[in-house]
Amino acid sequence: MKHLFQTEINQLLDLMINSLYSNKEIFLRELISNASDALDKLNYLTLSNDKFKTLDFKPQINISFNEEKGILTIEDNGIGMSEKELIDNLGTIAKSGTKSFLNALSGDKKKDSMLIGQFGVGFYSSFMVADKVVVISKKALNKKAFSWISDGKGEYEIKECVKDTFGTKIDIYLKDDSKEFANRWRIESLVKKYSDHIAFPIILSYDEKKTGEDKKEEIVHKEEQINKAKALWKIPKNELKDEDYIEFYQNLSHENTKPLSWIHNQVEGSLEYTTLFYIPSRAPFDLFRVDYQSGVKLYVKRVFITDNDKELLPQYLRFVRGIIDSEDLPLNVSREILQQNKILANIKSASTKKILSEIERISNDEEKYKTFYKEFGKLIKEGLYSDFENKDRLLNLCRFDTTQGEFVSLKAYKDRAKDNNIYYIIGNELELLKNSPLLEKYTKDNIEVLLLNDEVDSFIMPSLGEFEGMSFKNVSEDESKDDISEEIKTEYKNLLDNIKEILDTKIKEVRLSNRLDKSPTCVISEGSNPMMEQLMRQMGQEVKESAPIFEINPNNDIIKKLNNIDDKEKLSDIVYILFDNAKLLEKGALSDASEFSKRINKLVEMSI
């Protein structure tokens, strides 16, 4: 029976065949990785589920080829697929991964090809080298087998077929320009390059010509294991080289970059477990998606349990890639039990501390830490909101743009602070914050202010309390202790009343300011959350603009002259311009820019 591919898969196939062709060798890595996953699943079931314990199961991946016909075959004896699973897994994509993949492409073909595995669409890379792909699969314990056949041009066919053993066999009918892959040496070199640390044996079958004693040539069939097939994390650290760790990371993460660092730890005592964690040098594509994929795999006694448990590490460490292998958890532990398991909770707590220690070590190298912080700094801040136990360590790891520098630590801020406060300002754009009128008093008094424009800042800053005895203080809420004199208040009372009448419901209050130095006005949006408002607008939700407090600077020449204007219409136009200008400096945009422009043009005309 013939089926049409999902629309996104057609897009993906077209992209792989026509755009990502330059690094087509990665198809073998992806198919081997899929085979390994299938073996992991069945291996777990044979140890934890009575129905599967009777199976004769010796997990391995077999690779063979026909050089003359240009056919490459990858076969595993893993869990296999039913007819429905062939359709679900090879004809559609359940997640929104394909669209994310298409959106994440950079235009750099080599980098883009490395994204394929991260998005869980690696099977389709086979069409970079294939005119036709035939998948024959039989699910373990099932009687029926099915074949999936496609040339990658819009449709696929599924038929019932005969297969003696469970598992999946993939026949790749190679294109003329890809027949190099039906070659023993090419296959061996690619397995060494990409898949050496797959935990199951990869067996290469091939025929070799040999000359006998009678000098007659004969064909000898050979089968050789071409990978190490060892759980790298269980190998003692002193037996491993940096290259081993890097290769394993690239296989684990489907990345072609080197990790920034790794932490390999074996614990013995009341709990026994091994962890191998990697800190990447660049962020995974789905880092800020709700449906992000966990980067940590859980094993029990080297048996794969899950790679989709987001409770293995705190959520803010979701960028970490790696392995947790416990000797104490039961093999049949369920996902629900995992979330409440005390053993896992202890491993999680200890692992978090190890990872933070490694990040602290990286922070001693400023250039290296800048690379880390550019990718993951927002998550360190996110941890401040959720990980109270490690709050002080996380605060020390935070870096900020300030009015006096870039990449500033709180320790550095404290060393040059004028008082026991850490002053900060929150907004959407860094350039707007740097030029905010609210900073004028602090700049004049040489007081440093943190400039915060990350989405998480609005949520975390009010909850921080203090850092080493210093209190956090929002400059928008800071009011000077120096009161405005009664004389000045009396002098400007009529102007304040007029401004309130002109702006009416557009403002909550108008008042004299002692926070301004040069600017005539500013607005204070009390109780508003600029980050939340921006996020809601991005999601298409209407955000009602709250009325701000409008402050005017009695020492500014414009305000002094404004206080002497009797022309109501002119006064109204100037007040609106000053108000809109203050909002523009705060948010970088106006809800009614055309009216602002008309008033500016009107005043320009009057002055000419």
Coordinates of C-alpha atoms in Angstrom, one line a residue:
M1 CA 0.0 0.0 0.0
K2 CA 1.4 3.4 -1.0
H3 CA 1.4 6.4 1.4
L4 CA 2.3 10.1 0.9
F5 CA 5.0 11.6 3.0
Q6 CA 4.1 14.3 5.6
T7 CA 4.6 17.8 4.0
E8 CA 7.5 18.6 6.3
I9 CA 9.3 15.4 5.4
N10 CA 9.1 16.3 1.7
Q11 CA 10.7 19.6 2.6
L12 CA 13.4 17.8 4.7
L13 CA 14.2 15.3 2.0
D14 CA 14.5 18.0 -0.6
L15 CA 16.8 19.9 1.7
M16 CA 19.0 16.9 2.4
I17 CA 19.2 15.7 -1.2
N18 CA 19.9 19.1 -2.7
S19 CA 21.5 21.3 0.0
L20 CA 23.3 19.2 2.6
Y21 CA 24.9 16.9 0.1
S22 CA 28.5 18.0 0.9
N23 CA 28.7 16.0 4.1
K24 CA 26.7 13.0 3.1
E25 CA 28.9 10.5 5.0
I26 CA 27.1 11.3 8.2
F27 CA 24.2 9.1 7.0
L28 CA 26.0 6.0 8.3
R29 CA 26.5 7.5 11.8
E30 CA 22.7 8.2 12.0
L31 CA 21.6 4.8 10.9
I32 CA 24.1 3.1 13.3
S33 CA 22.8 5.4 16.1
N34 CA 19.2 4.4 15.3
A35 CA 20.2 0.7 15.4
S36 CA 21.9 1.2 18.7
D37 CA 18.7 2.8 20.1
A38 CA 16.7 -0.2 19.0
L39 CA 19.1 -2.6 20.7
D40 CA 19.0 -0.5 23.9
K41 CA 15.2 -0.8 24.0
L42 CA 15.1 -4.5 23.6
N43 CA 18.1 -5.1 25.9
Y44 CA 16.1 -3.3 28.6
L45 CA 13.0 -5.4 28.0
T46 CA 14.8 -8.7 28.1
L47 CA 16.1 -7.8 31.6
S48 CA 12.9 -6.2 33.0
N49 CA 9.9 -7.8 31.2
D50 CA 9.1 -11.5 31.6
K51 CA 7.6 -11.7 28.1
F52 CA 10.9 -10.8 26.5
K53 CA 13.2 -12.8 28.8
T54 CA 12.9 -16.0 26.8
L55 CA 14.3 -14.3 23.6
D56 CA 17.6 -15.5 22.3
F57 CA 19.2 -12.0 22.3
K58 CA 22.8 -11.2 21.6
P59 CA 22.7 -7.6 20.6
Q60 CA 24.8 -6.5 17.6
I61 CA 24.8 -4.4 14.4
N62 CA 25.7 -6.0 11.2
I63 CA 27.0 -4.1 8.1
S64 CA 27.4 -5.8 4.7
F65 CA 27.7 -4.5 1.1
N66 CA 27.6 -5.6 -2.5
E67 CA 30.2 -3.5 -4.2
E68 CA 29.2 -4.7 -7.7
K69 CA 25.5 -3.7 -7.3
G70 CA 26.2 -0.7 -5.1
I71 CA 24.0 -1.9 -2.1
L72 CA 24.9 -1.2 1.5
T73 CA 23.0 -3.0 4.3
I74 CA 22.8 -2.1 8.0
E75 CA 20.9 -4.7 10.2
D76 CA 20.2 -4.9 13.9
N77 CA 18.4 -7.5 16.1
G78 CA 16.8 -4.8 18.2
I79 CA 13.2 -4.1 19.1
G80 CA 12.0 -3.8 15.5
M81 CA 8.9 -2.0 14.2
S82 CA 5.3 -2.9 13.5
E83 CA 3.4 -1.7 10.4
K84 CA 2.0 1.2 12.4
E85 CA 5.4 2.1 13.8
L86 CA 6.9 2.1 10.3
I87 CA 4.3 4.7 9.2
D88 CA 4.7 6.7 12.4
N89 CA 8.5 6.7 12.5
L90 CA 9.4 6.8 8.8
G91 CA 6.4 8.6 7.2
T92 CA 5.5 11.3 9.7
I93 CA 7.2 13.2 12.5
A94 CA 5.3 13.4 15.7
K95 CA 7.2 16.3 17.2
S96 CA 7.5 19.7 15.6
G97 CA 11.2 18.9 15.1
T98 CA 11.2 19.2 11.3
K99 CA 10.0 22.8 11.3
S100 CA 12.5 23.6 14.1
F101 CA 15.2 22.0 12.0
L102 CA 14.3 24.0 8.9
N103 CA 14.2 27.2 10.9
A104 CA 17.5 26.5 12.6
L105 CA 19.6 26.1 9.4
S106 CA 22.4 28.6 9.2
G107 CA 23.3 28.2 5.5
D108 CA 26.7 26.6 6.4
K109 CA 26.2 23.2 4.9
K110 CA 28.6 21.4 7.1
K111 CA 27.1 22.9 10.3
D112 CA 23.6 22.3 9.1
S113 CA 24.3 18.6 8.3
M114 CA 25.3 18.2 12.0
L115 CA 21.9 19.3 13.1
I116 CA 20.2 16.3 11.5
G117 CA 20.8 14.0 14.4
Q118 CA 19.9 16.5 17.0
F119 CA 16.4 16.9 15.5
G120 CA 15.7 13.2 15.5
V121 CA 15.4 13.0 11.7
G122 CA 18.6 11.2 11.0
F123 CA 17.0 8.3 9.1
Y124 CA 16.2 10.6 6.1
S125 CA 19.9 11.4 5.7
S126 CA 20.1 8.0 3.9
F127 CA 18.5 9.7 0.9
M128 CA 21.6 11.8 0.4
V129 CA 23.3 8.7 -0.9
A130 CA 20.4 6.5 -2.0
D131 CA 18.2 6.1 -5.1
K132 CA 16.0 3.8 -3.1
V133 CA 15.8 2.7 0.6
V134 CA 14.2 -0.6 1.7
V135 CA 13.5 -1.1 5.4
I136 CA 12.5 -4.6 6.5
S137 CA 11.4 -4.9 10.1
K138 CA 9.9 -7.4 12.5
K139 CA 8.9 -6.3 16.0
A140 CA 10.1 -8.6 18.8
L141 CA 7.4 -11.1 19.8
N142 CA 5.4 -10.3 16.6
K143 CA 4.8 -12.9 13.9
K144 CA 4.4 -10.5 11.0
A145 CA 7.2 -8.6 9.2
F146 CA 6.8 -5.5 7.0
S147 CA 8.8 -3.7 4.4
W148 CA 9.0 0.0 3.8
I149 CA 10.2 1.1 0.4
S150 CA 10.8 4.6 -1.0
D151 CA 12.9 6.6 -3.5
G152 CA 12.4 9.7 -1.3
K153 CA 10.3 11.5 -3.9
G154 CA 7.0 12.1 -2.1
E155 CA 5.7 8.7 -1.3
Y156 CA 6.5 5.3 0.3
E157 CA 5.1 1.8 0.1
I158 CA 4.5 -0.7 2.9
K159 CA 4.0 -4.4 2.3
E160 CA 3.8 -7.5 4.4
C161 CA 6.9 -9.6 3.9
V162 CA 8.9 -12.5 5.4
K163 CA 11.7 -12.0 8.0
D164 CA 13.0 -14.9 10.1
T165 CA 14.4 -12.8 12.9
F166 CA 13.2 -9.8 14.8
G167 CA 14.9 -6.4 14.3
T168 CA 15.4 -4.1 11.4
K169 CA 17.3 -4.4 8.1
I170 CA 18.0 -1.4 5.9
D171 CA 19.1 -1.9 2.3
I172 CA 20.5 1.3 0.7
Y173 CA 20.6 1.3 -3.1
L174 CA 23.4 3.7 -3.6
K175 CA 23.5 6.5 -6.2
D176 CA 26.2 6.3 -8.8
D177 CA 28.2 9.1 -7.1
S178 CA 27.9 7.4 -3.7
K179 CA 29.0 3.9 -4.4
E180 CA 32.2 4.6 -2.5
F181 CA 30.2 3.6 0.6
A182 CA 30.0 0.0 -0.6
N183 CA 33.6 -0.5 0.3
R184 CA 35.2 -2.2 3.3
W185 CA 37.8 0.5 4.0
R186 CA 35.4 3.4 3.7
I187 CA 32.9 1.7 6.1
E188 CA 35.6 0.9 8.6
S189 CA 37.0 4.5 8.6
L190 CA 33.5 6.0 9.1
V191 CA 32.7 3.6 12.0
K192 CA 36.0 4.5 13.6
K193 CA 35.3 8.2 13.0
Y194 CA 31.7 8.4 14.2
S195 CA 30.6 5.2 15.9
D196 CA 33.6 3.6 17.7
H197 CA 32.0 4.0 21.1
I198 CA 28.6 2.5 20.3
A199 CA 28.1 0.1 23.2
F200 CA 27.2 -2.9 21.0
P201 CA 29.4 -4.8 18.6
I202 CA 29.4 -3.6 15.0
I203 CA 30.2 -6.5 12.7
L204 CA 31.4 -5.9 9.2
S205 CA 30.9 -8.8 6.7
Y206 CA 33.0 -8.9 3.5
D207 CA 34.6 -11.2 1.0
E208 CA 38.3 -11.2 0.6
K209 CA 40.4 -12.7 -2.2
K210 CA 43.2 -15.0 -1.0
T211 CA 45.8 -17.0 -2.9
G212 CA 46.2 -20.5 -1.6
E213 CA 49.3 -22.7 -1.6
D214 CA 48.4 -24.0 -5.0
K215 CA 48.5 -20.3 -6.1
K216 CA 44.8 -20.4 -7.0
E217 CA 42.7 -17.4 -6.0
E218 CA 39.8 -18.1 -3.7
I219 CA 37.1 -16.0 -2.0
V220 CA 37.1 -16.1 1.8
H221 CA 34.1 -14.7 3.7
K222 CA 35.0 -12.7 6.8
E223 CA 33.1 -11.1 9.7
E224 CA 35.0 -8.7 11.9
Q225 CA 34.1 -6.4 14.8
I226 CA 35.1 -2.9 13.8
N227 CA 34.3 -0.9 16.9
K228 CA 35.5 -1.0 20.5
A229 CA 31.9 -1.6 21.9
K230 CA 32.8 -0.6 25.4
A231 CA 30.8 1.7 27.7
L232 CA 33.4 4.5 27.7
W233 CA 32.2 5.9 31.0
K234 CA 33.1 2.6 32.7
I235 CA 36.7 2.8 31.5
P236 CA 39.1 4.2 34.1
K237 CA 40.0 7.8 33.4
N238 CA 43.7 7.1 33.2
E239 CA 43.1 4.8 30.3
L240 CA 41.3 7.4 28.2
K241 CA 42.7 10.2 26.1
D242 CA 41.0 13.6 25.3
E243 CA 40.3 12.3 21.8
D244 CA 38.3 9.4 23.3
Y245 CA 36.1 11.8 25.3
I246 CA 35.6 14.2 22.4
E247 CA 34.7 11.3 20.0
F248 CA 32.1 10.0 22.5
Y249 CA 30.7 13.5 23.0
Q250 CA 30.2 14.0 19.3
N251 CA 28.5 10.6 18.9
L252 CA 26.3 11.3 22.0
S253 CA 25.3 14.8 21.0
H254 CA 25.4 14.5 17.2
E255 CA 27.7 17.6 17.3
N256 CA 30.8 18.2 15.2
T257 CA 32.3 20.7 17.8
K258 CA 34.4 20.0 20.8
P259 CA 32.9 20.3 24.2
L260 CA 34.1 23.1 26.5
S261 CA 34.7 20.6 29.2
W262 CA 33.8 17.3 30.7
I263 CA 33.5 15.7 34.2
H264 CA 34.0 12.0 34.6
N265 CA 33.2 10.8 38.1
Q266 CA 33.0 7.4 39.8
V267 CA 31.4 7.2 43.2
E268 CA 31.7 4.2 45.6
G269 CA 30.3 3.8 49.1
S270 CA 26.7 3.9 50.3
L271 CA 25.8 4.7 46.7
E272 CA 27.6 3.4 43.6
Y273 CA 27.3 5.2 40.3
T274 CA 29.3 6.7 37.5
T275 CA 28.6 10.0 35.7
L276 CA 30.1 11.5 32.6
F277 CA 28.9 15.0 31.9
Y278 CA 29.8 17.4 29.1
I279 CA 29.5 21.1 28.9
P280 CA 28.9 22.0 25.2
S281 CA 30.5 24.9 23.5
R282 CA 27.3 25.9 21.8
A283 CA 23.6 25.7 22.8
P284 CA 21.3 22.9 21.6
F285 CA 18.7 24.1 19.2
D286 CA 15.8 23.4 21.5
L287 CA 17.3 24.9 24.7
F288 CA 14.4 27.4 25.2
R289 CA 11.6 25.2 23.8
V290 CA 9.0 23.7 26.2
D291 CA 9.5 20.3 24.5
Y292 CA 13.3 20.3 24.8
Q293 CA 15.0 17.0 24.7
S294 CA 17.0 15.9 27.8
G295 CA 20.7 15.6 27.1
V296 CA 21.4 13.1 29.8
K297 CA 20.9 9.3 29.4
L298 CA 20.2 7.1 32.4
Y299 CA 21.7 3.6 32.6
V300 CA 21.4 1.0 35.3
K301 CA 24.4 -1.4 35.4
R302 CA 25.2 -0.3 31.8
V303 CA 21.6 -1.1 30.6
F304 CA 20.0 1.9 29.0
I305 CA 16.8 3.0 30.8
T306 CA 15.8 6.4 29.4
D307 CA 17.1 9.5 27.6
N308 CA 13.8 11.4 28.1
D309 CA 13.7 12.1 31.9
K310 CA 14.0 15.8 32.6
E311 CA 14.4 15.2 36.3
L312 CA 17.9 13.7 36.1
L313 CA 19.4 17.2 36.5
P314 CA 17.8 20.6 37.5
Q315 CA 16.0 22.2 34.5
Y316 CA 18.5 25.1 34.3
L317 CA 21.3 22.6 33.6
R318 CA 19.4 21.2 30.5
F319 CA 22.3 22.2 28.3
V320 CA 24.5 19.5 29.9
R321 CA 25.0 16.3 27.9
G322 CA 26.1 13.0 29.4
I323 CA 25.5 9.7 31.2
I324 CA 24.3 8.6 34.6
D325 CA 24.9 4.9 35.3
S326 CA 23.6 3.6 38.7
E327 CA 24.5 0.3 40.3
D328 CA 21.7 0.7 42.9
L329 CA 18.5 1.4 40.9
P330 CA 16.3 -1.6 39.9
L331 CA 16.3 -2.4 36.2
N332 CA 12.5 -2.2 36.0
V333 CA 12.3 1.2 37.5
S334 CA 9.4 3.2 36.0
R335 CA 9.4 6.9 35.0
E336 CA 7.0 7.7 37.8
I337 CA 9.2 6.0 40.4
L338 CA 12.3 7.8 39.0
Q339 CA 10.8 11.2 39.8
Q340 CA 10.4 10.3 43.5
N341 CA 13.4 8.0 43.9
K342 CA 15.8 8.9 46.8
I343 CA 18.8 7.3 45.2
L344 CA 18.3 9.4 42.1
A345 CA 17.6 12.5 44.1
N346 CA 21.0 12.1 45.9
I347 CA 22.8 11.5 42.5
K348 CA 21.1 14.6 41.1
S349 CA 22.2 16.8 44.0
A350 CA 25.8 15.5 43.9
S351 CA 25.9 15.8 40.1
T352 CA 24.6 19.4 40.3
K353 CA 27.4 20.3 42.7
K354 CA 30.0 18.6 40.4
I355 CA 28.8 20.5 37.3
L356 CA 28.8 23.8 39.1
S357 CA 32.3 23.2 40.4
E358 CA 33.4 22.6 36.8
I359 CA 31.7 25.8 35.6
E360 CA 33.4 27.7 38.4
R361 CA 36.7 26.3 37.2
I362 CA 35.9 27.4 33.6
S363 CA 35.1 30.9 35.0
N364 CA 38.7 31.3 36.0
D365 CA 39.5 31.5 32.3
E366 CA 37.7 34.7 31.2
E367 CA 37.7 34.1 27.5
K368 CA 36.6 30.5 27.8
Y369 CA 33.9 31.6 30.3
K370 CA 32.7 34.3 27.9
T371 CA 32.1 31.5 25.3
F372 CA 30.1 29.6 28.0
Y373 CA 28.2 32.5 29.2
K374 CA 27.1 33.7 25.8
E375 CA 25.4 30.4 25.2
F376 CA 24.2 29.5 28.7
G377 CA 24.2 32.6 30.9
K378 CA 20.5 33.0 30.9
L379 CA 20.2 29.5 32.3
I380 CA 22.5 30.3 35.2
K381 CA 20.2 33.2 36.0
E382 CA 17.2 30.9 35.6
G383 CA 18.8 28.7 38.3
L384 CA 18.7 31.5 40.8
Y385 CA 14.9 31.3 40.7
S386 CA 14.7 27.5 41.2
D387 CA 17.8 26.3 43.0
F388 CA 17.8 28.0 46.4
E389 CA 20.4 25.5 47.7
N390 CA 23.0 26.7 45.2
K391 CA 21.9 30.4 45.0
D392 CA 25.2 31.9 46.3
R393 CA 27.3 29.8 43.9
L394 CA 25.1 30.8 41.0
L395 CA 25.2 34.5 41.9
N396 CA 29.0 34.3 41.8
L397 CA 28.8 32.8 38.3
C398 CA 26.5 35.5 37.0
R399 CA 28.0 38.2 34.8
F400 CA 26.4 41.6 33.9
D401 CA 26.7 44.6 31.6
T402 CA 26.9 47.7 33.8
T403 CA 27.2 51.4 33.4
Q404 CA 30.9 51.0 34.1
G405 CA 31.8 47.8 32.2
E406 CA 31.0 44.5 30.5
F407 CA 31.0 41.0 31.8
V408 CA 31.1 42.2 35.4
S409 CA 30.8 39.8 38.4
L410 CA 29.0 40.8 41.6
K411 CA 32.3 40.4 43.4
A412 CA 33.8 43.1 41.2
Y413 CA 30.7 45.2 41.6
K414 CA 31.0 44.9 45.4
D415 CA 34.7 45.9 45.4
R416 CA 33.9 49.3 43.9
A417 CA 30.4 49.9 45.4
K418 CA 29.7 53.2 47.0
D419 CA 27.2 51.8 49.5
N420 CA 25.5 48.5 50.5
N421 CA 23.2 48.4 47.5
I422 CA 23.5 46.7 44.2
Y423 CA 21.6 48.9 41.8
Y424 CA 19.9 47.6 38.6
I425 CA 17.6 48.6 35.8
I426 CA 15.5 46.3 33.7
G427 CA 14.4 46.7 30.1
N428 CA 14.1 45.1 26.7
E429 CA 17.1 46.6 24.9
L430 CA 20.6 47.2 26.2
E431 CA 21.2 50.4 24.2
L432 CA 18.0 51.9 25.6
L433 CA 19.0 51.0 29.1
K434 CA 22.5 52.6 28.7
N435 CA 20.8 55.8 27.7
S436 CA 17.9 55.8 30.1
P437 CA 17.3 59.1 31.9
L438 CA 16.8 57.1 35.1
L439 CA 20.5 56.5 35.3
E440 CA 21.5 60.2 35.2
K441 CA 21.7 60.6 39.0
Y442 CA 23.8 57.5 39.4
T443 CA 26.2 58.4 36.6
K444 CA 26.6 61.9 38.1
D445 CA 27.4 60.3 41.5
N446 CA 29.6 57.6 39.9
I447 CA 27.4 54.8 41.1
E448 CA 27.5 51.6 39.0
V449 CA 24.2 50.1 37.8
L450 CA 23.5 46.6 36.4
L451 CA 21.9 46.8 33.0
L452 CA 19.5 43.8 32.7
N453 CA 17.8 42.9 29.4
D454 CA 17.4 39.1 29.6
E455 CA 13.8 37.7 29.7
V456 CA 14.4 36.0 33.0
D457 CA 15.6 39.2 34.8
S458 CA 12.1 40.5 35.6
F459 CA 11.4 37.2 37.4
I460 CA 14.6 36.6 39.3
M461 CA 15.7 40.0 40.5
P462 CA 12.9 40.7 43.0
S463 CA 13.5 37.3 44.6
L464 CA 17.3 37.6 45.2
G465 CA 17.2 39.5 48.4
E466 CA 21.0 40.1 48.9
F467 CA 24.5 39.2 47.9
E468 CA 27.2 39.1 50.6
G469 CA 25.3 41.6 52.8
M470 CA 24.4 43.9 49.8
S471 CA 20.7 44.5 48.9
F472 CA 19.4 44.6 45.3
K473 CA 17.7 47.8 44.4
N474 CA 15.7 48.6 41.3
V475 CA 16.5 52.2 40.2
S476 CA 13.0 52.6 38.8
E477 CA 11.7 52.2 42.4
D478 CA 14.5 54.1 44.0
E479 CA 13.6 57.5 45.4
S480 CA 16.2 60.0 46.6
K481 CA 16.3 61.0 50.2
D482 CA 16.8 64.6 49.1
D483 CA 13.3 66.1 49.2
I484 CA 12.2 68.7 46.7
S485 CA 11.9 72.0 48.5
E486 CA 8.5 73.5 49.3
E487 CA 9.5 76.6 47.3
I488 CA 10.1 74.5 44.1
K489 CA 6.9 72.6 44.7
T490 CA 4.9 75.8 44.9
E491 CA 6.6 77.2 41.8
Y492 CA 5.6 74.2 39.7
K493 CA 2.2 73.4 41.2
N494 CA 0.2 75.0 38.3
L495 CA 2.4 73.3 35.7
L496 CA 1.9 69.9 37.3
D497 CA -1.9 70.5 37.4
N498 CA -1.9 71.4 33.8
I499 CA 0.1 68.4 32.7
K500 CA -2.2 66.1 34.7
E501 CA -5.2 67.7 32.9
I502 CA -3.6 67.4 29.5
L503 CA -2.4 63.7 29.8
D504 CA -5.3 62.7 32.0
T505 CA -5.7 58.9 32.1
K506 CA -2.5 58.4 30.1
I507 CA -0.5 58.8 33.3
K508 CA -1.0 57.6 36.9
E509 CA 0.6 60.6 38.4
V510 CA 2.9 63.6 37.5
R511 CA 5.6 64.7 39.9
L512 CA 8.8 66.6 40.3
S513 CA 11.9 64.5 39.9
N514 CA 15.2 64.6 41.7
R515 CA 16.6 61.6 39.9
L516 CA 17.2 63.5 36.6
D517 CA 20.3 65.5 35.8
K518 CA 20.1 66.5 32.2
S519 CA 16.9 65.1 30.8
P520 CA 13.7 67.1 31.1
T521 CA 11.4 64.1 31.8
C522 CA 11.2 60.4 32.4
V523 CA 8.4 57.8 32.9
I524 CA 8.3 55.2 35.7
S525 CA 6.3 52.2 34.9
E526 CA 5.5 51.0 38.4
G527 CA 4.4 47.3 38.7
S528 CA 4.8 46.6 34.9
N529 CA 7.0 43.8 33.7
P530 CA 8.6 44.8 30.3
M531 CA 9.9 41.2 29.7
M532 CA 6.5 39.6 30.3
E533 CA 4.8 42.2 28.1
Q534 CA 7.2 41.6 25.3
L535 CA 6.7 37.8 25.5
M536 CA 2.9 38.1 25.5
R537 CA 3.1 40.3 22.4
Q538 CA 5.4 37.8 20.7
M539 CA 2.7 35.2 21.4
G540 CA 0.1 37.4 19.7
Q541 CA -1.6 38.4 23.0
E542 CA -2.9 42.0 23.4
V543 CA -1.1 43.8 26.3
K544 CA -2.9 46.8 27.8
E545 CA -0.4 49.5 28.4
S546 CA -0.5 50.6 32.1
A547 CA -0.4 54.3 33.0
P548 CA 3.1 55.3 34.1
I549 CA 4.3 58.0 36.5
F550 CA 5.5 61.0 34.6
E551 CA 8.4 62.9 36.3
I552 CA 9.7 66.3 35.2
N553 CA 13.0 67.9 36.0
P554 CA 12.6 71.4 37.6
N555 CA 16.3 72.1 36.9
N556 CA 16.0 71.6 33.2
D557 CA 15.8 74.7 30.9
I558 CA 12.9 73.2 28.8
I559 CA 10.8 72.6 32.0
K560 CA 11.6 76.1 33.3
K561 CA 10.4 77.7 30.0
L562 CA 7.4 75.3 29.9
N563 CA 6.4 76.7 33.3
N564 CA 6.0 80.2 31.7
I565 CA 3.9 79.2 28.7
D566 CA 0.3 80.5 28.7
D567 CA -0.7 79.2 25.3
K568 CA -2.8 76.1 26.2
E569 CA -2.5 74.5 22.7
K570 CA 1.2 75.0 22.5
L571 CA 1.6 73.7 26.1
S572 CA -0.4 70.6 25.2
D573 CA 1.7 69.8 22.1
I574 CA 5.0 70.2 24.0
V575 CA 3.8 68.1 27.0
Y576 CA 2.7 65.3 24.7
I577 CA 6.1 65.5 22.8
L578 CA 8.0 65.3 26.1
F579 CA 5.8 62.5 27.4
D580 CA 6.1 60.5 24.1
N581 CA 9.9 61.1 24.0
A582 CA 10.2 59.8 27.6
K583 CA 8.3 56.6 26.6
L584 CA 10.4 56.3 23.5
L585 CA 13.6 56.3 25.6
E586 CA 12.1 53.7 27.9
K587 CA 10.6 51.3 25.3
G588 CA 12.1 52.2 22.0
A589 CA 8.7 52.5 20.3
L590 CA 5.4 54.4 20.5
S591 CA 1.9 53.1 20.2
D592 CA 0.9 56.2 18.2
A593 CA 4.0 57.4 16.3
S594 CA 2.0 59.3 13.7
E595 CA 0.6 61.8 16.3
F596 CA 4.1 62.2 17.8
S597 CA 5.4 63.1 14.3
K598 CA 2.5 65.6 13.6
R599 CA 3.3 67.5 16.8
I600 CA 7.0 67.6 16.1
N601 CA 6.3 69.0 12.6
K602 CA 3.9 71.5 13.9
L603 CA 6.4 72.9 16.4
V604 CA 9.1 72.9 13.8
E605 CA 6.9 75.0 11.5
M606 CA 6.1 77.4 14.3
S607 CA 9.8 77.9 15.0
I608 CA 10.9 78.6 11.4

